[in-house]
Short mmCIF file of C-alpha atoms and ligand atoms in Angstrom, two decimals:
data_model
loop_
_atom_site.label_atom_id
_atom_site.label_comp_id
_atom_site.label_asym_id
_atom_site.label_seq_id
_atom_site.Cartn_x
_atom_site.Cartn_y
_atom_site.Cartn_z
CA MET Z 301 -5.12 138.86 126.48
CA HIS Z 302 -6.08 136.37 129.23
CA ARG Z 303 -9.66 136.37 127.99
CA GLU Z 304 -8.48 135.70 124.44
CA MET Z 305 -6.50 132.66 125.54
CA GLU Z 306 -9.45 131.29 127.48
CA THR Z 307 -11.70 131.69 124.46
CA SER Z 308 -9.13 129.88 122.33
CA TYR Z 309 -9.00 126.95 124.74
CA SER Z 310 -12.81 126.81 124.74
CA GLN Z 311 -12.80 126.65 120.98
CA LEU Z 312 -10.19 123.91 121.01
CA LEU Z 313 -12.28 121.83 123.40
CA HIS Z 314 -15.32 122.39 121.25
CA ALA Z 315 -13.36 121.40 118.15
CA ILE Z 316 -12.43 117.99 119.55
CA GLY Z 317 -16.08 117.32 120.26
CA GLU Z 318 -16.25 118.20 123.92
CA ASP Z 319 -19.15 119.73 125.75
CA THR Z 320 -17.54 122.79 127.25
CA SER Z 321 -20.43 123.32 129.62
CA ARG Z 322 -20.04 120.05 131.49
CA GLU Z 323 -18.96 120.35 135.06
CA GLY Z 324 -15.41 119.09 134.75
CA LEU Z 325 -14.62 121.47 131.93
CA VAL Z 326 -16.26 124.69 133.08
CA ASP Z 327 -13.04 126.16 134.45
CA THR Z 328 -10.65 124.28 132.19
CA PRO Z 329 -10.07 127.06 129.64
CA LYS Z 330 -9.13 129.39 132.47
CA ARG Z 331 -6.82 126.86 134.11
CA ALA Z 332 -5.27 125.78 130.82
CA ALA Z 333 -4.60 129.39 129.85
CA ALA Z 334 -2.95 130.05 133.21
CA ALA Z 335 -0.82 126.91 132.86
CA PHE Z 336 0.22 127.82 129.33
CA ARG Z 337 1.19 131.32 130.43
CA PHE Z 338 3.23 129.86 133.28
CA LEU Z 339 4.99 127.35 131.03
CA ASN Z 340 5.93 130.19 128.69
CA GLY Z 341 6.86 132.68 131.37
CA GLY Z 342 10.45 132.79 130.13
CA TYR Z 343 9.51 135.30 127.46
CA HIS Z 344 9.14 137.91 130.18
CA GLN Z 345 12.56 137.31 131.68
CA SER Z 346 15.99 138.42 130.58
CA LEU Z 347 19.45 137.17 131.45
CA GLU Z 348 20.02 140.37 133.38
CA SER Z 349 16.90 140.02 135.49
CA VAL Z 350 17.64 136.36 136.19
CA LEU Z 351 21.26 136.96 137.19
CA ASN Z 352 20.31 139.90 139.38
CA ASN Z 353 23.99 140.74 139.93
CA ALA Z 354 24.80 137.30 141.40
CA VAL Z 355 28.17 137.23 139.63
CA PHE Z 356 31.11 136.95 141.99
CA GLU Z 357 34.85 137.43 141.76
CA ALA Z 358 36.79 134.20 142.26
CA ASP Z 359 40.37 133.37 141.37
CA THR Z 360 39.74 129.66 140.78
CA GLN Z 361 40.23 128.25 137.31
CA ASP Z 362 38.94 124.80 138.17
CA MET Z 363 36.02 123.39 136.31
CA VAL Z 364 32.61 124.15 137.77
CA ILE Z 365 29.90 121.60 137.01
CA VAL Z 366 26.21 121.75 137.77
CA LYS Z 367 24.73 118.36 137.05
CA ASN Z 368 21.18 117.04 136.63
CA VAL Z 369 19.32 120.33 136.47
CA GLU Z 370 15.71 119.32 135.84
CA LEU Z 371 14.33 120.61 132.62
CA TYR Z 372 10.75 120.97 131.41
CA SER Z 373 10.07 122.64 128.12
CA LEU Z 374 7.57 122.68 125.27
CA CYS Z 375 8.50 121.72 121.73
CA GLU Z 376 7.62 124.46 119.30
CA HIS Z 377 6.42 122.01 116.67
CA HIS Z 378 3.69 120.27 118.65
CA LEU Z 379 3.36 122.31 121.85
CA LEU Z 380 4.00 119.10 123.76
CA PRO Z 381 6.44 118.81 126.63
CA PHE Z 382 9.96 117.56 126.45
CA ILE Z 383 11.46 116.73 129.78
CA GLY Z 384 14.86 115.74 130.98
CA LYS Z 385 17.98 117.08 132.51
CA CYS Z 386 20.71 119.51 131.75
CA HIS Z 387 24.40 119.46 132.72
CA VAL Z 388 26.38 122.67 132.69
CA GLY Z 389 30.11 123.14 133.04
CA TYR Z 390 32.41 126.10 132.73
CA LEU Z 391 36.00 127.09 133.35
CA PRO Z 392 36.01 130.33 135.35
CA LYS Z 393 38.31 133.14 134.42
CA GLY Z 394 37.93 135.44 137.44
CA LYS Z 395 34.16 135.21 137.79
CA VAL Z 396 31.60 132.65 138.91
CA ILE Z 397 27.82 132.72 139.19
CA GLY Z 398 25.61 131.59 142.06
CA LEU Z 399 24.67 127.92 141.75
CA SER Z 400 20.94 128.57 141.75
CA LYS Z 401 21.40 131.02 138.90
CA VAL Z 402 22.47 128.24 136.57
CA ALA Z 403 19.15 126.54 137.25
CA ARG Z 404 17.30 129.83 136.75
CA ILE Z 405 18.99 130.36 133.39
CA VAL Z 406 17.97 126.86 132.29
CA GLU Z 407 14.42 127.57 133.42
CA MET Z 408 14.20 130.92 131.65
CA TYR Z 409 15.00 129.40 128.26
CA ALA Z 410 13.06 126.19 128.91
CA ARG Z 411 9.92 128.22 129.57
CA ARG Z 412 9.69 129.30 125.98
CA LEU Z 413 8.67 127.33 122.91
CA GLN Z 414 11.80 125.48 121.97
CA ILE Z 415 13.68 122.95 119.98
CA GLN Z 416 16.22 121.13 122.12
CA GLU Z 417 19.19 122.17 119.98
CA ARG Z 418 18.48 125.88 120.35
CA LEU Z 419 17.72 125.58 124.05
CA THR Z 420 21.10 123.92 124.59
CA LYS Z 421 22.93 126.64 122.68
CA GLN Z 422 21.07 129.46 124.43
CA ILE Z 423 22.03 128.10 127.85
CA ALA Z 424 25.69 127.88 126.81
CA ASP Z 425 25.68 131.39 125.34
CA ALA Z 426 24.06 132.79 128.48
CA ILE Z 427 26.76 131.31 130.74
CA GLN Z 428 29.37 132.69 128.36
CA THR Z 429 27.81 136.15 128.54
CA ALA Z 430 27.35 136.02 132.30
CA VAL Z 431 30.90 135.19 133.41
CA SER Z 432 33.10 135.24 130.26
CA PRO Z 433 34.77 131.92 131.18
CA SER Z 434 37.49 130.14 129.19
CA GLY Z 435 34.90 127.67 128.07
CA VAL Z 436 31.33 126.44 128.53
CA ALA Z 437 29.82 123.00 128.07
CA VAL Z 438 26.13 122.19 128.11
CA VAL Z 439 24.57 118.77 127.59
CA VAL Z 440 20.80 118.26 127.53
CA GLU Z 441 19.18 114.83 127.62
CA ALA Z 442 15.43 114.81 127.11
CA LYS Z 443 12.43 112.71 126.19
CA HIS Z 444 9.94 114.31 123.85
CA LEU Z 445 6.27 113.57 124.43
CA CYS Z 446 5.59 114.30 120.76
CA MET Z 447 7.73 111.22 120.04
CA MET Z 448 6.33 109.13 122.87
CA MET Z 449 2.60 109.83 122.64
CA ARG Z 450 2.06 110.21 118.93
CA GLY Z 451 3.60 109.38 115.58
CA VAL Z 452 6.38 106.86 115.91
CA GLU Z 453 5.67 106.21 119.61
CA LYS Z 454 9.26 105.61 120.50
CA GLN Z 455 8.77 105.47 124.23
CA ASN Z 456 12.33 105.19 125.32
CA SER Z 457 14.30 107.32 122.94
CA VAL Z 458 16.29 110.05 124.61
CA MET Z 459 17.64 112.93 122.61
CA THR Z 460 21.03 114.26 123.59
CA THR Z 461 22.31 117.63 122.46
CA SER Z 462 25.44 119.47 123.41
CA SER Z 463 26.97 122.87 122.99
CA MET Z 464 30.69 123.34 123.60
CA LEU Z 465 32.37 126.73 123.64
CA GLY Z 466 35.97 127.83 124.09
CA LEU Z 467 38.29 125.26 125.68
CA PHE Z 468 35.56 122.62 125.77
CA ARG Z 469 35.46 122.84 122.02
CA ASP Z 470 39.20 123.21 121.42
CA ARG Z 471 40.72 120.86 123.97
CA ILE Z 472 39.70 117.21 123.91
CA SER Z 473 41.02 116.52 127.43
CA THR Z 474 38.81 119.27 128.88
CA ARG Z 475 35.78 118.01 127.06
CA SER Z 476 36.49 114.42 128.16
CA GLU Z 477 36.90 115.49 131.77
CA PHE Z 478 33.50 117.15 131.66
CA LEU Z 479 31.80 114.19 129.99
CA ASP Z 480 33.38 111.76 132.46
CA LEU Z 481 32.18 113.84 135.39
CA ILE Z 482 28.60 114.14 134.17
CA ASN Z 483 28.36 110.44 133.33
CA ARG Z 484 29.63 109.32 136.69
ZN1 ZN S 1658 7.55 118.01 118.87
#
């Protein structure tokens, strides 16, 4: 499997007209394959393994917000990065998750080939599954290198996607509170 990926990267380099035997490139297929495996490591993780039982009883019902979680993913259309940040909010109903776990959930789904819309939804669904809250809100803001480096070359466009579940979907005041807090 590793060998196969290295061979593929060699072929790619050859196809763009590179001399794969020159010094700077000798180990590139190996390094590129390792990097690509790392960036797609989320396929080998599950919500269960990521949570690792870090779900705790708590009788608060106040909104929990985790803001500015860094996000690095690869678009499935061009295999180019999209990078940005993710904001997660939920309304606990007896259970909360460890703060770092929110970041780990984001990472697990980001390290798969993605479109931003699906990534956003998957994060929201995972929080819903993990703690069954009264509502979940996820907003992702990202810049896509496939937009910035090629094609239309829109260097400064930021794509924003959101997924609202439960009370964040049904109650405008709850949604507004969340959006105010993340934009502060
Ligand atoms: Zn793309």
